[in-house]
mmCIF file of C-alpha atoms in Angstrom:
data_model
loop_
_atom_site.group_PDB
_atom_site.id
_atom_site.type_symbol
_atom_site.label_atom_id
_atom_site.label_comp_id
_atom_site.label_asym_id
_atom_site.label_seq_id
_atom_site.Cartn_x
_atom_site.Cartn_y
_atom_site.Cartn_z
ATOM 1 C CA UNK A 19 -64.813 -126.832 5.227
ATOM 2 C CA UNK A 20 -62.274 -129.208 3.805
ATOM 3 C CA UNK A 21 -61.065 -132.428 5.347
ATOM 4 C CA UNK A 22 -57.625 -131.162 6.110
ATOM 5 C CA UNK A 23 -58.898 -128.249 7.764
ATOM 6 C CA UNK A 24 -61.028 -130.378 9.925
ATOM 7 C CA UNK A 25 -57.956 -132.674 11.121
ATOM 8 C CA UNK A 26 -55.773 -129.498 11.482
ATOM 9 C CA UNK A 27 -58.144 -127.724 13.648
ATOM 10 C CA UNK A 28 -58.519 -130.888 15.906
ATOM 11 C CA UNK A 29 -54.665 -131.374 16.125
ATOM 12 C CA UNK A 30 -54.087 -127.695 16.983
ATOM 13 C CA UNK A 31 -56.469 -128.044 19.965
ATOM 14 C CA UNK A 32 -54.998 -131.282 20.955
ATOM 15 C CA UNK A 33 -51.533 -129.776 20.886
ATOM 16 C CA UNK A 34 -52.635 -127.038 23.264
ATOM 17 C CA UNK A 35 -53.973 -129.482 25.652
ATOM 18 C CA UNK A 36 -50.552 -131.412 25.492
ATOM 19 C CA UNK A 37 -48.723 -128.040 26.113
ATOM 20 C CA UNK A 38 -51.026 -127.299 29.187
ATOM 21 C CA UNK A 39 -50.474 -130.814 30.507
ATOM 22 C CA UNK A 40 -46.638 -130.647 30.318
ATOM 23 C CA UNK A 41 -46.681 -127.009 31.932
ATOM 24 C CA UNK A 42 -49.002 -128.308 34.701
ATOM 25 C CA UNK A 43 -46.538 -131.285 35.396
ATOM 26 C CA UNK A 44 -43.462 -129.048 35.438
ATOM 27 C CA UNK A 45 -45.074 -126.629 37.869
ATOM 28 C CA UNK A 46 -46.267 -129.437 40.174
ATOM 29 C CA UNK A 47 -42.607 -131.094 40.058
ATOM 30 C CA UNK A 48 -40.970 -127.634 40.768
ATOM 31 C CA UNK A 49 -43.212 -126.907 43.709
ATOM 32 C CA UNK A 50 -42.725 -130.519 45.090
ATOM 33 C CA UNK A 51 -38.858 -130.118 44.706
ATOM 34 C CA UNK A 52 -38.825 -126.737 46.365
ATOM 35 C CA UNK A 53 -40.868 -128.303 49.286
ATOM 36 C CA UNK A 54 -38.550 -131.232 49.614
ATOM 37 C CA UNK A 55 -35.554 -128.927 49.692
ATOM 38 C CA UNK A 56 -37.330 -126.773 52.424
ATOM 39 C CA UNK A 57 -38.013 -129.966 54.363
ATOM 40 C CA UNK A 58 -34.389 -131.248 54.309
ATOM 41 C CA UNK A 59 -33.221 -127.714 55.578
ATOM 42 C CA UNK A 60 -35.655 -127.659 58.386
ATOM 43 C CA UNK A 61 -34.847 -131.098 59.350
ATOM 44 C CA UNK A 62 -31.072 -130.067 59.387
ATOM 45 C CA UNK A 63 -31.939 -127.255 61.851
ATOM 46 C CA UNK A 64 -34.678 -128.706 64.176
ATOM 47 C CA UNK A 65 -34.030 -132.317 63.710
ATOM 48 C CA UNK A 66 -37.852 -132.629 63.038
ATOM 49 C CA UNK A 67 -38.636 -134.701 60.084
ATOM 50 C CA UNK A 68 -42.130 -133.255 59.218
ATOM 51 C CA UNK A 69 -42.832 -129.859 60.976
ATOM 52 C CA UNK A 70 -45.450 -127.375 60.220
ATOM 53 C CA UNK A 71 -44.681 -125.830 56.886
ATOM 54 C CA UNK A 72 -47.683 -123.364 56.565
ATOM 55 C CA UNK A 73 -50.848 -122.130 57.992
ATOM 56 C CA UNK A 74 -53.800 -121.566 55.744
ATOM 57 C CA UNK A 75 -56.764 -119.312 56.984
ATOM 58 C CA UNK A 76 -60.293 -119.355 55.905
ATOM 59 C CA UNK A 77 -62.733 -116.473 56.026
ATOM 60 C CA UNK A 78 -66.334 -115.959 55.487
ATOM 61 C CA UNK A 79 -68.374 -112.642 54.981
ATOM 62 C CA UNK A 80 -71.887 -112.165 56.970
ATOM 63 C CA UNK A 81 -74.364 -110.807 54.486
ATOM 64 C CA UNK A 82 -76.243 -108.966 57.395
ATOM 65 C CA UNK A 83 -73.452 -107.181 59.208
ATOM 66 C CA UNK A 84 -70.847 -107.143 56.333
ATOM 67 C CA UNK A 85 -68.229 -108.312 58.717
ATOM 68 C CA UNK A 86 -65.558 -110.927 57.734
ATOM 69 C CA UNK A 87 -64.906 -113.528 60.312
ATOM 70 C CA UNK A 88 -62.012 -115.919 60.159
ATOM 71 C CA UNK A 89 -63.739 -119.506 60.611
ATOM 72 C CA UNK A 90 -60.902 -121.940 60.406
ATOM 73 C CA UNK A 91 -57.244 -122.417 60.051
ATOM 74 C CA UNK A 92 -55.245 -125.463 58.925
ATOM 75 C CA UNK A 93 -51.862 -126.375 59.766
ATOM 76 C CA UNK A 94 -50.024 -128.343 57.106
ATOM 77 C CA UNK A 95 -46.718 -130.392 57.123
ATOM 78 C CA UNK A 96 -44.421 -130.384 53.923
ATOM 79 C CA UNK A 97 -45.799 -134.023 53.305
ATOM 80 C CA UNK A 98 -49.345 -132.872 53.372
ATOM 81 C CA UNK A 99 -48.625 -129.863 51.130
ATOM 82 C CA UNK A 100 -47.139 -132.249 48.550
ATOM 83 C CA UNK A 101 -50.018 -134.445 48.645
ATOM 84 C CA UNK A 102 -52.400 -131.510 48.127
ATOM 85 C CA UNK A 103 -50.098 -130.669 45.163
ATOM 86 C CA UNK A 104 -50.348 -134.110 43.658
ATOM 87 C CA UNK A 105 -54.160 -134.407 44.068
ATOM 88 C CA UNK A 106 -54.610 -131.136 42.339
ATOM 89 C CA UNK A 107 -52.422 -131.956 39.539
ATOM 90 C CA UNK A 108 -54.469 -135.129 39.091
ATOM 91 C CA UNK A 109 -57.757 -133.036 39.117
ATOM 92 C CA UNK A 110 -56.285 -130.827 36.424
ATOM 93 C CA UNK A 111 -55.238 -133.956 34.380
ATOM 94 C CA UNK A 112 -58.785 -135.179 34.627
ATOM 95 C CA UNK A 113 -60.223 -132.120 33.084
ATOM 96 C CA UNK A 114 -57.620 -132.227 30.245
ATOM 97 C CA UNK A 115 -58.780 -135.862 29.637
ATOM 98 C CA UNK A 116 -62.339 -134.550 29.430
ATOM 99 C CA UNK A 117 -61.436 -131.564 26.995
ATOM 100 C CA UNK A 118 -59.647 -134.122 24.809
ATOM 101 C CA UNK A 119 -62.713 -136.085 24.693
ATOM 102 C CA UNK A 120 -64.897 -133.151 23.880
ATOM 103 C CA UNK A 121 -62.629 -132.031 20.888
ATOM 104 C CA UNK A 122 -62.505 -135.605 19.538
ATOM 105 C CA UNK A 123 -66.297 -135.565 19.515
ATOM 106 C CA UNK A 124 -66.252 -132.407 17.826
ATOM 107 C CA UNK A 125 -63.959 -133.785 15.109
ATOM 108 C CA UNK A 126 -66.096 -136.928 14.784
ATOM 109 C CA UNK A 127 -69.102 -134.595 14.108
ATOM 110 C CA UNK A 128 -67.167 -132.548 11.677
ATOM 111 C CA UNK A 129 -65.771 -135.468 9.618
ATOM 112 C CA UNK A 130 -69.005 -137.284 9.585
ATOM 113 C CA UNK A 131 -70.628 -133.991 8.208
ATOM 114 C CA UNK A 132 -67.850 -133.807 5.572
ATOM 115 C CA UNK A 133 -68.398 -137.560 4.690
ATOM 116 C CA UNK A 134 -72.002 -137.096 4.031
ATOM 117 C CA UNK A 135 -71.448 -133.865 2.069
ATOM 118 C CA UNK A 136 -69.077 -135.517 -0.181
ATOM 119 C CA UNK A 137 -70.809 -138.869 -0.605
ATOM 120 C CA UNK A 138 -74.391 -138.695 0.005
ATOM 121 C CA UNK A 139 -75.242 -142.322 -0.307
ATOM 122 C CA UNK A 140 -73.304 -143.101 3.017
ATOM 123 C CA UNK A 141 -75.561 -141.388 5.339
ATOM 124 C CA UNK A 142 -78.599 -143.298 6.468
ATOM 125 C CA UNK A 143 -82.043 -141.649 5.391
ATOM 126 C CA UNK A 144 -82.783 -140.927 9.119
ATOM 127 C CA UNK A 145 -79.725 -138.614 9.270
ATOM 128 C CA UNK A 146 -81.219 -136.229 6.627
ATOM 129 C CA UNK A 147 -84.384 -135.451 8.805
ATOM 130 C CA UNK A 148 -87.550 -134.358 7.173
ATOM 131 C CA UNK A 149 -85.882 -132.930 3.937
ATOM 132 C CA UNK A 150 -87.079 -134.027 0.523
ATOM 133 C CA UNK A 151 -84.598 -136.214 -1.158
ATOM 134 C CA UNK A 152 -84.282 -134.055 -4.367
ATOM 135 C CA UNK A 153 -83.307 -131.083 -2.396
ATOM 136 C CA UNK A 154 -80.173 -132.964 -0.832
ATOM 137 C CA UNK A 155 -77.953 -132.415 -3.907
ATOM 138 C CA UNK A 156 -78.252 -128.461 -3.424
ATOM 139 C CA UNK A 157 -77.221 -128.556 0.418
ATOM 140 C CA UNK A 158 -73.723 -127.456 1.314
ATOM 141 C CA UNK A 159 -71.412 -128.629 4.078
ATOM 142 C CA UNK A 160 -73.267 -126.578 6.823
ATOM 143 C CA UNK A 161 -76.475 -128.291 6.251
ATOM 144 C CA UNK A 162 -74.635 -131.664 6.829
ATOM 145 C CA UNK A 163 -72.692 -130.210 10.030
ATOM 146 C CA UNK A 164 -76.322 -128.996 11.538
ATOM 147 C CA UNK A 165 -77.867 -132.388 10.734
ATOM 148 C CA UNK A 166 -74.892 -134.150 12.352
ATOM 149 C CA UNK A 167 -75.156 -132.112 15.590
ATOM 150 C CA UNK A 168 -78.762 -133.558 16.076
ATOM 151 C CA UNK A 169 -77.554 -137.165 15.843
ATOM 152 C CA UNK A 170 -77.866 -139.202 18.951
ATOM 153 C CA UNK A 171 -75.415 -141.250 20.748
ATOM 154 C CA UNK A 172 -72.305 -139.583 19.394
ATOM 155 C CA UNK A 173 -69.651 -140.819 19.182
ATOM 156 C CA UNK A 174 -70.803 -144.459 18.918
ATOM 157 C CA UNK A 175 -73.430 -143.806 16.223
ATOM 158 C CA UNK A 176 -70.853 -141.983 13.938
ATOM 159 C CA UNK A 177 -68.108 -144.658 14.786
ATOM 160 C CA UNK A 178 -70.498 -147.365 13.700
ATOM 161 C CA UNK A 179 -71.010 -145.644 10.264
ATOM 162 C CA UNK A 180 -67.360 -145.551 9.771
ATOM 163 C CA UNK A 181 -66.960 -149.107 10.744
ATOM 164 C CA UNK A 182 -69.603 -150.241 8.124
ATOM 165 C CA UNK A 183 -68.118 -147.891 5.420
ATOM 166 C CA UNK A 184 -64.448 -148.538 6.155
ATOM 167 C CA UNK A 185 -63.580 -152.286 6.816
ATOM 168 C CA UNK A 186 -59.993 -151.476 7.389
ATOM 169 C CA UNK A 187 -60.868 -148.889 10.043
ATOM 170 C CA UNK A 188 -63.165 -151.663 11.855
ATOM 171 C CA UNK A 189 -60.167 -154.213 11.572
ATOM 172 C CA UNK A 190 -57.216 -151.679 12.724
ATOM 173 C CA UNK A 191 -59.539 -150.283 15.700
ATOM 174 C CA UNK A 192 -58.855 -153.470 17.738
ATOM 175 C CA UNK A 193 -55.819 -155.069 15.966
ATOM 176 C CA UNK A 194 -53.133 -152.770 14.967
ATOM 177 C CA UNK A 195 -49.365 -152.106 15.352
ATOM 178 C CA UNK A 196 -49.800 -150.181 18.445
ATOM 179 C CA UNK A 197 -51.157 -153.169 20.144
ATOM 180 C CA UNK A 198 -53.999 -150.967 21.537
ATOM 181 C CA UNK A 199 -57.716 -151.633 21.597
ATOM 182 C CA UNK A 200 -58.754 -148.100 20.412
ATOM 183 C CA UNK A 201 -62.538 -148.988 20.736
ATOM 184 C CA UNK A 202 -61.960 -149.997 24.431
ATOM 185 C CA UNK A 203 -60.004 -146.732 25.130
ATOM 186 C CA UNK A 204 -62.481 -144.445 23.451
ATOM 187 C CA UNK A 205 -65.361 -145.974 25.543
ATOM 188 C CA UNK A 206 -63.108 -145.764 28.610
ATOM 189 C CA UNK A 207 -62.354 -142.111 28.066
ATOM 190 C CA UNK A 208 -66.063 -141.160 27.163
ATOM 191 C CA UNK A 209 -67.296 -142.882 30.494
ATOM 192 C CA UNK A 210 -64.422 -141.097 32.383
ATOM 193 C CA UNK A 211 -65.363 -137.891 30.872
ATOM 194 C CA UNK A 212 -68.848 -138.371 32.394
ATOM 195 C CA UNK A 213 -67.674 -139.075 35.861
ATOM 196 C CA UNK A 214 -65.163 -136.281 35.695
ATOM 197 C CA UNK A 215 -67.891 -133.765 34.699
ATOM 198 C CA UNK A 216 -70.776 -134.936 36.804
ATOM 199 C CA UNK A 217 -69.348 -136.697 39.655
ATOM 200 C CA UNK A 218 -65.968 -134.986 40.429
ATOM 201 C CA UNK A 219 -63.799 -137.764 38.923
ATOM 202 C CA UNK A 220 -64.675 -140.487 41.335
ATOM 203 C CA UNK A 221 -67.172 -143.335 41.574
ATOM 204 C CA UNK A 222 -68.475 -145.575 44.193
ATOM 205 C CA UNK A 223 -69.400 -148.224 41.549
ATOM 206 C CA UNK A 224 -66.144 -149.160 40.201
ATOM 207 C CA UNK A 225 -67.009 -152.659 39.226
ATOM 208 C CA UNK A 226 -70.172 -151.724 37.547
ATOM 209 C CA UNK A 227 -68.361 -148.987 35.722
ATOM 210 C CA UNK A 228 -65.745 -151.369 34.349
ATOM 211 C CA UNK A 229 -68.388 -154.001 33.284
ATOM 212 C CA UNK A 230 -70.227 -151.080 31.545
ATOM 213 C CA UNK A 231 -67.094 -150.187 29.456
ATOM 214 C CA UNK A 232 -66.091 -153.904 28.691
ATOM 215 C CA UNK A 233 -69.806 -154.381 27.517
ATOM 216 C CA UNK A 234 -69.946 -151.333 25.207
ATOM 217 C CA UNK A 235 -66.628 -152.428 23.761
ATOM 218 C CA UNK A 236 -68.045 -155.577 22.611
ATOM 219 C CA UNK A 237 -65.657 -157.513 24.997
ATOM 220 C CA UNK A 238 -68.369 -159.103 27.077
ATOM 221 C CA UNK A 239 -69.142 -162.748 26.189
ATOM 222 C CA UNK A 240 -72.093 -163.941 28.308
ATOM 223 C CA UNK A 241 -70.485 -162.540 31.527
ATOM 224 C CA UNK A 242 -67.067 -163.647 30.595
ATOM 225 C CA UNK A 243 -64.256 -161.209 29.435
ATOM 226 C CA UNK A 244 -60.647 -161.189 29.335
ATOM 227 C CA UNK A 245 -59.186 -160.271 32.841
ATOM 228 C CA UNK A 246 -56.511 -158.033 31.115
ATOM 229 C CA UNK A 247 -59.293 -155.499 29.864
ATOM 230 C CA UNK A 248 -60.803 -155.653 33.298
ATOM 231 C CA UNK A 249 -57.264 -155.185 34.960
ATOM 232 C CA UNK A 250 -56.355 -152.261 32.441
ATOM 233 C CA UNK A 251 -59.412 -150.271 33.361
ATOM 234 C CA UNK A 252 -59.161 -150.989 36.971
ATOM 235 C CA UNK A 253 -55.563 -149.633 36.990
ATOM 236 C CA UNK A 254 -57.070 -145.956 36.645
ATOM 237 C CA UNK A 255 -58.279 -146.528 40.248
ATOM 238 C CA UNK A 256 -54.919 -147.377 41.703
ATOM 239 C CA UNK A 257 -55.281 -145.557 45.032
ATOM 240 C CA UNK A 258 -56.647 -147.900 47.860
ATOM 241 C CA UNK A 259 -57.805 -144.911 49.770
ATOM 242 C CA UNK A 260 -59.903 -143.442 47.348
ATOM 243 C CA UNK A 261 -62.182 -144.097 44.295
ATOM 244 C CA UNK A 262 -60.832 -141.281 42.103
ATOM 245 C CA UNK A 263 -59.886 -141.661 38.361
ATOM 246 C CA UNK A 264 -55.941 -141.499 38.648
ATOM 247 C CA UNK A 265 -54.120 -139.952 35.485
ATOM 248 C CA UNK A 266 -50.856 -139.334 37.089
ATOM 249 C CA UNK A 267 -47.535 -140.594 35.622
ATOM 250 C CA UNK A 268 -46.345 -144.116 36.827
ATOM 251 C CA UNK A 269 -42.695 -144.444 37.614
ATOM 252 C CA UNK A 270 -41.430 -147.332 35.585
ATOM 253 C CA UNK A 271 -39.154 -150.235 36.728
ATOM 254 C CA UNK A 272 -36.520 -149.243 34.043
ATOM 255 C CA UNK A 273 -33.487 -151.620 33.746
ATOM 256 C CA UNK A 274 -31.640 -149.780 31.162
ATOM 257 C CA UNK A 275 -29.837 -147.266 33.411
ATOM 258 C CA UNK A 276 -31.748 -144.211 32.482
ATOM 259 C CA UNK A 277 -33.133 -142.144 35.570
ATOM 260 C CA UNK A 278 -36.640 -140.610 35.507
ATOM 261 C CA UNK A 279 -38.471 -142.858 33.215
ATOM 262 C CA UNK A 280 -42.158 -142.838 33.613
ATOM 263 C CA UNK A 281 -45.273 -144.238 31.952
ATOM 264 C CA UNK A 282 -47.313 -141.339 30.956
ATOM 265 C CA UNK A 283 -50.928 -142.358 31.488
ATOM 266 C CA UNK A 284 -52.720 -139.190 30.446
ATOM 267 C CA UNK A 285 -50.725 -138.685 27.241
ATOM 268 C CA UNK A 286 -51.139 -142.329 26.112
ATOM 269 C CA UNK A 287 -55.050 -141.882 26.282
ATOM 270 C CA UNK A 288 -54.679 -138.614 24.449
ATOM 271 C CA UNK A 289 -52.346 -140.105 21.775
ATOM 272 C CA UNK A 290 -55.033 -143.007 21.113
ATOM 273 C CA UNK A 291 -57.683 -140.278 20.307
ATOM 274 C CA UNK A 292 -55.218 -138.647 17.904
ATOM 275 C CA UNK A 293 -54.624 -141.973 16.274
ATOM 276 C CA UNK A 294 -58.184 -142.838 15.814
ATOM 277 C CA UNK A 295 -58.673 -139.094 14.289
ATOM 278 C CA UNK A 296 -55.693 -139.892 11.871
ATOM 279 C CA UNK A 297 -57.049 -143.124 10.881
ATOM 280 C CA UNK A 298 -60.337 -141.783 9.984
ATOM 281 C CA UNK A 299 -59.005 -139.022 7.932
ATOM 282 C CA UNK A 300 -56.800 -141.414 5.977
ATOM 283 C CA UNK A 301 -59.924 -143.730 5.590
ATOM 284 C CA UNK A 302 -62.129 -141.018 4.210
ATOM 285 C CA UNK A 303 -59.415 -139.970 1.665
ATOM 286 C CA UNK A 304 -59.630 -143.357 0.146
ATOM 287 C CA UNK A 305 -63.196 -142.800 -1.128
ATOM 288 C CA UNK A 306 -63.292 -138.999 -1.194
ATOM 289 C CA UNK A 307 -61.060 -137.296 -3.905
#
């Protein structure tokens, strides 16, 4: 597999996730719009600002008798339905972020395998396993890919090799024209992915989580750190009534007269992963012809 193939495969998967994210947003916005319109009509007719919009029934099947029994019904107002839609949209956004990290991790594995295949002096000896050194020259890309899949602590262990191999990558990772600490964001996304997959996208130990991300990003100095990094991570837990990771768009305080402007939280995180992937590909090209 060639480097361009690896990158194009990654970008194609990322594009599909971006399209899915946009579709989910459109569906949610349309549903909310329709509910608000219905709310206005009901208010005009009944004068009630928030009457019952729907009734949901829930059933359970008895494995002994085979009978189906209704065990609960829930009345929901329009406002409650809108809240349900928003929470479900956020849950979908969480899974998109999780998948974004997975395809990024896959990209790193394949690009690292490619780098080792093209320049066998870059890999540390332990990454080759028990193979005899004289046999390495005859190994194809698939060997390097399989060896990389067994590498521990991915993505950090791979990114450390890139930092040591490409000084420009190490510099741009934290100081760039985007004014984004890409290392911090990768670590944030990795930890969020773990919480999304294993804890339903919420944590009861927000402060410990934030400190853990800051430490792994090399921004912890004997218990001291820049408050802007803490505040940045903390902003993803912006609902006071829950400990959920919130990835929903934030309406901006635009002063330019244009309506409906938003800060797109999820897209910005996904774009950071894409920027890192693009940077890595270009750095590999500098030493692999």
